[in-house]
Coordinates of C-alpha atoms in Angstrom, one line a residue:
M334 CA 158.6 119.9 -59.6
H335 CA 155.7 119.2 -57.3
F336 CA 157.2 117.3 -54.4
S337 CA 154.1 117.4 -52.2
H338 CA 151.3 115.7 -54.0
D339 CA 152.9 112.9 -56.1
I340 CA 152.9 109.9 -53.8
R341 CA 154.8 107.8 -56.4
F342 CA 157.6 110.4 -56.6
R343 CA 157.9 110.4 -52.8
K344 CA 158.1 106.7 -52.7
E345 CA 160.7 106.4 -55.5
T346 CA 162.8 109.1 -53.8
L347 CA 162.8 107.2 -50.5
Q348 CA 163.7 104.0 -52.3
K349 CA 166.7 105.9 -53.7
L350 CA 167.6 107.1 -50.2
L351 CA 167.4 103.5 -49.0
H352 CA 169.7 102.4 -51.8
N353 CA 172.3 105.2 -51.0
I354 CA 172.3 104.5 -47.3
L355 CA 173.0 100.8 -48.0
L356 CA 175.9 101.8 -50.2
H357 CA 177.4 103.9 -47.5
Q358 CA 177.1 101.6 -44.5
A359 CA 180.8 101.3 -44.0
D360 CA 181.2 105.0 -44.3
I361 CA 178.6 105.5 -41.6
V362 CA 180.5 103.3 -39.2
E363 CA 183.8 105.1 -40.0
A364 CA 182.3 108.6 -39.6
L365 CA 180.8 107.9 -36.2
H366 CA 184.0 106.3 -35.0
K367 CA 185.9 109.4 -36.2
D368 CA 183.5 111.7 -34.4
F369 CA 183.5 110.0 -31.0
R370 CA 184.8 106.5 -31.3
K371 CA 181.4 105.0 -31.4
P372 CA 181.6 101.2 -31.7
A373 CA 180.6 99.7 -35.0
F374 CA 178.1 97.4 -33.3
E375 CA 176.3 100.4 -31.6
T376 CA 176.4 102.4 -34.9
I377 CA 174.7 99.6 -36.8
M378 CA 172.3 98.7 -34.0
S379 CA 171.3 102.3 -33.0
E380 CA 171.9 104.3 -36.1
S381 CA 171.9 102.8 -39.6
S382 CA 169.7 99.7 -39.0
I383 CA 167.0 101.8 -37.3
V384 CA 167.0 104.2 -40.3
I385 CA 167.0 101.3 -42.8
S386 CA 164.1 99.6 -41.0
D387 CA 162.1 102.9 -40.8
L388 CA 162.7 103.5 -44.5
K389 CA 161.4 100.0 -45.4
H390 CA 158.4 100.4 -43.2
T391 CA 157.6 103.8 -44.5
I392 CA 158.0 102.8 -48.2
K393 CA 155.7 99.8 -47.6
N394 CA 153.0 101.7 -45.9
M395 CA 153.1 105.3 -47.0
E396 CA 150.4 104.9 -49.8
S397 CA 147.9 103.7 -47.3
W398 CA 148.9 106.4 -44.8
A399 CA 148.4 109.1 -47.4
R400 CA 145.0 107.8 -48.7
P401 CA 142.0 109.9 -47.6
K402 CA 140.3 108.3 -44.6
K403 CA 136.5 108.1 -44.7
V404 CA 134.8 108.6 -41.3
R405 CA 131.3 108.2 -40.2
A406 CA 129.1 111.1 -41.1
S407 CA 126.9 113.0 -38.7
L408 CA 123.1 112.5 -39.1
L409 CA 122.9 116.3 -38.7
N410 CA 124.5 116.6 -42.2
F411 CA 122.5 113.8 -43.9
P412 CA 123.2 113.0 -46.6
S413 CA 127.0 113.5 -46.7
R414 CA 130.3 111.6 -46.9
D415 CA 133.1 112.8 -44.6
Y416 CA 136.9 112.4 -45.1
I417 CA 140.2 113.3 -43.6
Y418 CA 142.9 114.3 -46.1
S419 CA 146.6 114.2 -45.1
E420 CA 148.1 117.4 -46.5
P421 CA 151.8 118.3 -46.4
Y422 CA 152.6 121.4 -44.4
G423 CA 155.1 122.6 -47.0
K424 CA 158.6 123.8 -46.0
V425 CA 160.0 122.0 -43.0
L426 CA 163.1 122.7 -40.9
V427 CA 164.7 119.8 -39.1
I428 CA 167.4 120.5 -36.5
S429 CA 169.2 117.3 -35.4
P430 CA 171.5 116.6 -32.4
W431 CA 175.0 115.3 -32.1
N432 CA 174.4 112.2 -29.9
Y433 CA 172.8 110.0 -32.6
P434 CA 173.7 112.2 -35.5
F435 CA 172.8 109.8 -38.3
Q436 CA 169.6 108.3 -37.0
L437 CA 168.1 111.5 -35.6
S438 CA 168.8 113.4 -38.8
F439 CA 167.2 110.9 -41.1
L440 CA 164.2 109.6 -39.1
P441 CA 162.3 112.9 -39.1
L442 CA 163.5 113.7 -42.6
I443 CA 162.0 110.4 -43.9
A444 CA 158.7 111.1 -42.2
A445 CA 158.6 114.7 -43.6
V446 CA 159.4 113.5 -47.2
A447 CA 156.8 110.7 -47.0
A448 CA 154.2 113.2 -46.0
G449 CA 155.0 115.4 -49.0
N450 CA 157.1 118.2 -47.6
S451 CA 160.3 119.8 -48.7
V452 CA 163.0 119.7 -46.0
V453 CA 166.0 121.8 -44.8
L454 CA 168.1 119.7 -42.4
K455 CA 170.6 121.4 -40.0
P456 CA 172.8 118.6 -38.6
S457 CA 175.1 119.1 -35.7
E458 CA 178.4 120.8 -36.1
L459 CA 179.8 118.7 -33.2
T460 CA 179.9 115.6 -35.4
P461 CA 181.6 117.0 -38.5
A462 CA 182.4 113.6 -40.1
T463 CA 178.9 112.3 -39.7
S464 CA 177.2 115.6 -40.7
A465 CA 179.3 115.7 -43.9
L466 CA 178.3 112.2 -44.8
V467 CA 174.6 112.9 -44.1
S468 CA 174.9 115.9 -46.4
K469 CA 176.6 113.8 -49.1
I470 CA 173.9 111.2 -49.0
I471 CA 171.2 113.9 -49.3
R472 CA 173.0 115.4 -52.3
E473 CA 173.2 112.0 -54.0
T474 CA 169.5 111.4 -53.4
F475 CA 167.4 114.6 -53.5
D476 CA 166.9 117.6 -55.8
V477 CA 168.3 120.6 -53.9
K478 CA 164.9 122.2 -54.0
H479 CA 163.4 119.2 -52.3
V480 CA 165.8 118.3 -49.5
V481 CA 169.0 120.0 -48.6
A482 CA 171.4 119.8 -45.6
V483 CA 172.9 123.1 -44.3
L484 CA 176.2 122.7 -42.4
G485 CA 177.5 125.1 -39.9
D486 CA 177.5 126.1 -36.3
A487 CA 174.8 127.5 -33.9
T488 CA 174.8 130.9 -35.7
I489 CA 173.6 129.1 -38.8
A490 CA 170.8 127.4 -36.8
A491 CA 169.9 130.8 -35.4
D492 CA 169.7 132.3 -38.8
L493 CA 167.5 129.5 -40.1
L494 CA 165.1 130.0 -37.2
K495 CA 164.6 133.6 -38.2
K496 CA 163.1 132.4 -41.5
K497 CA 159.4 131.5 -42.0
W498 CA 158.7 127.8 -42.0
D499 CA 155.6 125.7 -42.2
Y500 CA 156.8 123.2 -39.6
I501 CA 159.9 122.9 -37.3
F502 CA 161.2 119.7 -35.9
F503 CA 163.9 120.0 -33.2
T504 CA 165.8 117.4 -31.2
G505 CA 168.1 118.5 -28.4
S506 CA 168.2 120.0 -25.0
T507 CA 165.3 121.6 -23.1
A508 CA 167.2 124.9 -22.9
V509 CA 167.6 125.2 -26.7
G510 CA 164.1 123.8 -27.2
K511 CA 162.7 126.9 -25.5
I512 CA 164.7 129.1 -27.9
V513 CA 163.2 127.1 -30.9
A514 CA 159.7 127.4 -29.5
K515 CA 160.1 131.1 -29.0
A516 CA 161.3 131.5 -32.6
A517 CA 158.4 129.4 -33.9
A518 CA 155.9 131.4 -32.0
E519 CA 156.8 134.5 -34.0
N520 CA 155.1 133.0 -37.0
L521 CA 152.8 130.6 -35.2
T522 CA 154.7 127.8 -36.7
P523 CA 153.7 124.3 -35.5
I524 CA 156.6 122.5 -33.9
T525 CA 157.7 119.1 -32.5
L526 CA 160.3 119.3 -29.7
E527 CA 162.1 116.1 -28.8
L528 CA 164.0 117.1 -25.6
G529 CA 165.2 115.3 -22.5
G530 CA 164.9 115.0 -18.8
K531 CA 166.1 113.3 -15.6
N532 CA 164.9 109.8 -16.4
P533 CA 164.4 107.7 -13.2
C534 CA 165.0 104.0 -13.1
I535 CA 163.2 102.4 -10.1
V536 CA 164.4 98.9 -8.9
D537 CA 162.3 97.3 -6.3
H538 CA 163.1 94.3 -4.1
T539 CA 161.0 91.8 -6.2
A540 CA 163.0 92.5 -9.4
N541 CA 165.2 89.9 -11.1
L542 CA 168.4 91.8 -10.0
K543 CA 170.9 90.0 -12.3
L544 CA 168.8 90.7 -15.3
A545 CA 168.1 94.3 -14.1
A546 CA 171.8 95.0 -13.7
R547 CA 172.6 93.7 -17.2
R548 CA 169.9 95.8 -18.9
I549 CA 170.6 98.9 -16.8
V550 CA 174.3 98.8 -17.7
W551 CA 173.6 98.3 -21.4
G552 CA 171.0 101.1 -21.5
K553 CA 173.0 103.5 -19.4
F554 CA 176.5 103.2 -20.9
M555 CA 175.7 102.6 -24.5
N556 CA 177.0 105.6 -26.4
A557 CA 178.9 106.5 -23.2
G558 CA 175.7 107.6 -21.6
Q559 CA 175.0 110.2 -24.2
T560 CA 171.4 109.1 -24.8
C561 CA 168.4 111.2 -24.1
I562 CA 166.4 108.2 -23.0
A563 CA 169.2 106.6 -20.9
P564 CA 168.5 106.0 -17.2
D565 CA 169.7 109.2 -15.5
Y566 CA 169.6 107.8 -11.9
L567 CA 168.7 104.7 -10.1
L568 CA 166.1 104.7 -7.3
V569 CA 166.7 101.4 -5.5
H570 CA 164.9 99.8 -2.6
T571 CA 167.2 99.8 0.5
K572 CA 166.9 96.0 0.9
I573 CA 168.7 95.3 -2.3
K574 CA 171.1 98.2 -2.8
G575 CA 174.3 96.3 -1.9
K576 CA 173.4 93.3 -4.0
L577 CA 172.5 95.4 -7.0
I578 CA 175.7 97.4 -6.8
A579 CA 177.8 94.2 -6.8
L580 CA 175.8 93.0 -9.8
L581 CA 176.2 96.3 -11.7
Q582 CA 179.9 96.2 -11.1
A583 CA 180.1 92.6 -12.4
E584 CA 178.1 93.5 -15.5
M585 CA 180.2 96.6 -16.2
E586 CA 183.4 94.4 -16.1
Q587 CA 181.7 91.8 -18.3
A588 CA 180.8 94.5 -20.9
Y589 CA 183.9 96.6 -20.9
G590 CA 186.6 94.6 -19.1
G591 CA 188.7 95.8 -16.2
N592 CA 190.0 98.8 -18.2
P593 CA 187.1 100.3 -20.2
E594 CA 189.5 102.8 -21.7
A595 CA 191.0 99.9 -23.8
S596 CA 187.6 98.5 -24.7
P597 CA 186.6 98.8 -28.4
D598 CA 183.0 98.8 -27.2
F599 CA 183.0 102.0 -25.2
A600 CA 182.5 105.4 -26.9
R601 CA 184.0 108.8 -26.0
I602 CA 182.5 112.1 -24.8
I603 CA 181.7 114.3 -27.7
N604 CA 184.1 117.2 -26.9
S605 CA 186.3 118.6 -24.2
G606 CA 183.5 121.0 -23.0
H607 CA 181.1 118.2 -22.3
W608 CA 184.0 116.2 -20.7
K609 CA 184.8 119.0 -18.3
R610 CA 181.2 119.5 -17.4
L611 CA 180.8 115.8 -16.6
T612 CA 184.0 115.3 -14.6
A613 CA 183.1 118.4 -12.5
L614 CA 179.9 116.6 -11.4
I615 CA 181.8 113.7 -9.8
E616 CA 182.6 114.0 -6.1
P617 CA 185.4 111.5 -5.6
Y618 CA 184.4 110.3 -2.1
K619 CA 181.0 109.1 -3.6
I620 CA 182.5 106.9 -6.3
L621 CA 181.5 103.2 -6.0
Y622 CA 183.1 102.1 -9.2
G623 CA 185.0 103.8 -12.1
G624 CA 185.6 107.5 -12.1
Q625 CA 188.8 107.4 -14.2
S626 CA 189.2 110.1 -16.9
V627 CA 191.6 111.2 -19.5
E628 CA 191.0 114.7 -21.0
A629 CA 193.2 114.3 -24.1
E630 CA 191.1 111.2 -25.0
R631 CA 187.8 112.7 -23.9
Y632 CA 187.5 109.5 -21.9
L633 CA 185.3 109.1 -18.8
S634 CA 184.9 105.6 -17.5
P635 CA 181.5 104.0 -16.6
T636 CA 181.0 105.3 -13.1
L637 CA 178.7 104.4 -10.2
I638 CA 178.0 107.1 -7.6
D639 CA 176.6 106.6 -4.1
E640 CA 174.3 109.6 -4.1
F641 CA 172.7 110.6 -0.8
N642 CA 172.4 114.4 -1.4
V643 CA 169.5 115.2 -3.8
E644 CA 170.8 118.8 -3.8
S645 CA 174.1 117.8 -5.4
A646 CA 175.2 119.2 -8.8
L647 CA 174.8 115.7 -10.2
M648 CA 171.1 115.6 -9.3
K649 CA 170.2 119.1 -10.5
G650 CA 170.0 118.4 -14.2
E651 CA 170.2 115.8 -16.9
I652 CA 173.6 114.1 -16.7
F653 CA 174.0 112.9 -20.4
G654 CA 177.1 110.9 -19.8
P655 CA 178.5 107.6 -18.2
I656 CA 177.8 108.6 -14.6
L657 CA 175.0 106.7 -12.8
P658 CA 174.0 108.0 -9.3
I659 CA 172.3 105.4 -7.0
L660 CA 169.7 106.7 -4.6
T661 CA 167.5 104.6 -2.3
Y662 CA 163.9 104.5 -1.1
E663 CA 162.1 102.6 1.6
N664 CA 158.4 103.2 0.5
E665 CA 156.4 104.8 -2.2
D666 CA 156.3 108.1 -0.4
D667 CA 160.0 108.3 -0.9
I668 CA 159.6 107.6 -4.6
R669 CA 157.0 110.3 -4.8
R670 CA 159.2 112.9 -3.1
T671 CA 162.2 112.1 -5.3
L672 CA 160.4 112.1 -8.6
G673 CA 158.4 115.1 -7.6
R674 CA 161.6 117.2 -7.5
Y675 CA 161.9 117.0 -11.3
E676 CA 159.8 117.9 -14.4
K677 CA 158.1 115.1 -16.3
P678 CA 160.9 112.9 -17.8
L679 CA 161.3 111.7 -21.3
S680 CA 161.5 108.1 -20.0
L681 CA 160.8 106.1 -16.9
Y682 CA 162.1 102.6 -16.2
L683 CA 160.8 100.2 -13.6
F684 CA 162.2 96.8 -12.6
T685 CA 159.7 94.8 -10.6
E686 CA 157.7 91.5 -10.5
N687 CA 155.0 93.2 -8.4
K688 CA 152.1 93.9 -10.8
E689 CA 150.2 96.1 -8.4
F690 CA 153.3 98.2 -7.8
E691 CA 153.7 98.5 -11.6
K692 CA 150.1 99.6 -12.0
R693 CA 150.5 102.3 -9.4
I694 CA 153.7 103.7 -10.9
L695 CA 152.2 103.8 -14.4
R696 CA 149.0 105.4 -13.0
H697 CA 150.6 108.1 -10.8
Y698 CA 153.5 109.3 -12.9
S699 CA 153.6 111.1 -16.3
F700 CA 156.5 110.5 -18.7
G701 CA 157.1 110.4 -22.4
G702 CA 157.6 106.6 -22.6
G703 CA 159.4 103.8 -20.9
C704 CA 159.9 100.1 -20.1
I705 CA 159.0 97.7 -17.4
N706 CA 161.9 95.4 -16.7
D707 CA 164.1 96.9 -19.4
T708 CA 165.6 100.2 -20.6
V709 CA 165.7 102.2 -23.8
V710 CA 164.3 99.5 -26.1
H711 CA 160.8 101.1 -26.4
F712 CA 162.4 103.5 -28.9
S713 CA 163.0 100.6 -31.3
N714 CA 159.4 99.8 -31.9
K715 CA 158.2 102.0 -34.8
R716 CA 154.6 101.2 -33.9
L717 CA 155.0 103.0 -30.6
P718 CA 154.9 106.8 -30.7
F719 CA 158.1 108.4 -29.4
G720 CA 158.0 111.8 -27.7
G721 CA 158.1 113.7 -24.5
V722 CA 155.6 115.5 -22.3
G723 CA 155.9 118.9 -20.5
Q724 CA 159.5 119.9 -20.3
S725 CA 160.7 116.8 -22.0
G726 CA 159.1 117.7 -25.2
M727 CA 155.9 118.0 -27.3
G728 CA 154.7 116.0 -30.3
M729 CA 155.6 112.5 -31.4
Y730 CA 157.0 110.5 -34.3
H731 CA 158.1 107.1 -35.5
G732 CA 156.4 105.1 -38.3
K733 CA 152.9 106.4 -39.0
Y734 CA 153.1 108.8 -36.1
G735 CA 155.9 110.6 -37.9
F736 CA 153.9 110.7 -41.1
D737 CA 151.0 112.2 -39.2
T738 CA 153.2 114.7 -37.4
F739 CA 154.3 116.2 -40.8
S740 CA 150.7 116.1 -42.2
H741 CA 148.0 118.6 -41.7
K742 CA 144.7 116.7 -41.3
K743 CA 142.2 118.4 -43.5
S744 CA 138.6 117.7 -42.8
V745 CA 136.3 117.6 -45.9
L746 CA 132.5 117.0 -45.9
K747 CA 131.0 116.1 -49.3
K748 CA 127.3 117.0 -49.2
A749 CA 124.7 115.5 -51.6
S750 CA 122.8 117.9 -53.8
W751 CA 119.8 115.8 -54.6
I752 CA 118.0 116.8 -51.4
D753 CA 118.1 119.8 -49.1
I754 CA 116.6 119.6 -45.6
T755 CA 115.5 123.1 -44.8
I756 CA 115.1 123.2 -41.0
R757 CA 118.4 124.9 -40.6
Y758 CA 117.6 127.9 -42.7
A759 CA 116.0 131.2 -41.7
P760 CA 113.3 132.3 -41.1
Y761 CA 113.4 130.1 -38.0
G762 CA 109.9 130.7 -36.8
K763 CA 108.7 127.7 -34.8
K764 CA 111.7 125.6 -35.7
L765 CA 113.4 126.1 -32.4
K766 CA 111.4 123.4 -30.5
W767 CA 112.2 120.9 -33.3
I768 CA 115.9 121.7 -33.4
K769 CA 116.1 121.2 -29.6
R770 CA 114.5 117.8 -29.9
I771 CA 116.8 116.8 -32.7
M772 CA 119.9 118.0 -30.9
E773 CA 118.9 115.9 -27.9
W774 CA 119.5 112.8 -30.0
F775 CA 123.2 113.6 -30.7

């Protein structure tokens, strides 16, 4: 069966996938709750609904995306017609993470299938219930030679990386991303790396603080902070630090009540290893709010930290949990020094009503993507490319950007045969002066 070139087959297969996901919506909620008590609302909002929306968008548009694109021809090649063809790479390996195990398995898979590739998906072993369900949906939808899910631990992923692939798509940590990049380099395999970073959230004194607090709390503590684009730390103007802290506390209580452990809307840490790493980062005397933890439940409450030591363990790497350090600045030199300590982040967030300040931040700092006066939600727009820069990743996807990521763009020039302009052929003789004049026009 030729999976790569039959656009109708690709479309029908993705329609079947959409049908099967809709059938399993209750199972998706149950699996994610079983893996780390993810609230049903967050599962539907940040996992299944995003996949369903992406599928509908891709099914609707994939024929136009796949159609050869005619481009303006060069007069040097007159007469000709020039096209760009979207060609599938072939065999694709997708390695997905545990923190959004349904969404981040299916989004790249959908794009790869739409572009005409066959896919081997390696979901995370840290979310066994969700990974088993992902595998089940794939078996119900695809021919095994077209798309297959391979379950197992990190040794299985390492074995897969030793094989020759036409494209590799990895989502996960920067440390593992380097391992993937090294493996891909052995065969000069093109890759996309969706990694992470220490995402700053700057709040200046002109911001709408009540709104900022609500949006920061939502973006940071959704999925118990286990989100690659969550604000990693706050950088707050000294004038408004106290007021913002009070508003953050009020919003945290509004969202999760006085005892977040009892809240049905707050997820758990994925495993005991991550729980131990996170709790070890907290210095009790710096706690402004929260800090409670229960190892048996893998529970760590939403926590605010008064951070004044940029050399602390909390500030050395990506937190990836419900701990929010609060740092301060007095001027833009302070911002420059703080952000300059870290590699380019996956996301940057800025709360301000000062348009000139906004322009300077956007102009001076490189980051994968971000929001002005909000957090996280840029990910939800399939018309925006999603990806990192530098240590936070390479490549992009979502919507057409995902289709293009998994497509080789093949350039084709179709030259007319009814005429042949001979100036380019040897013997060159006195043609040099003419070709110089012609080239000056282009």
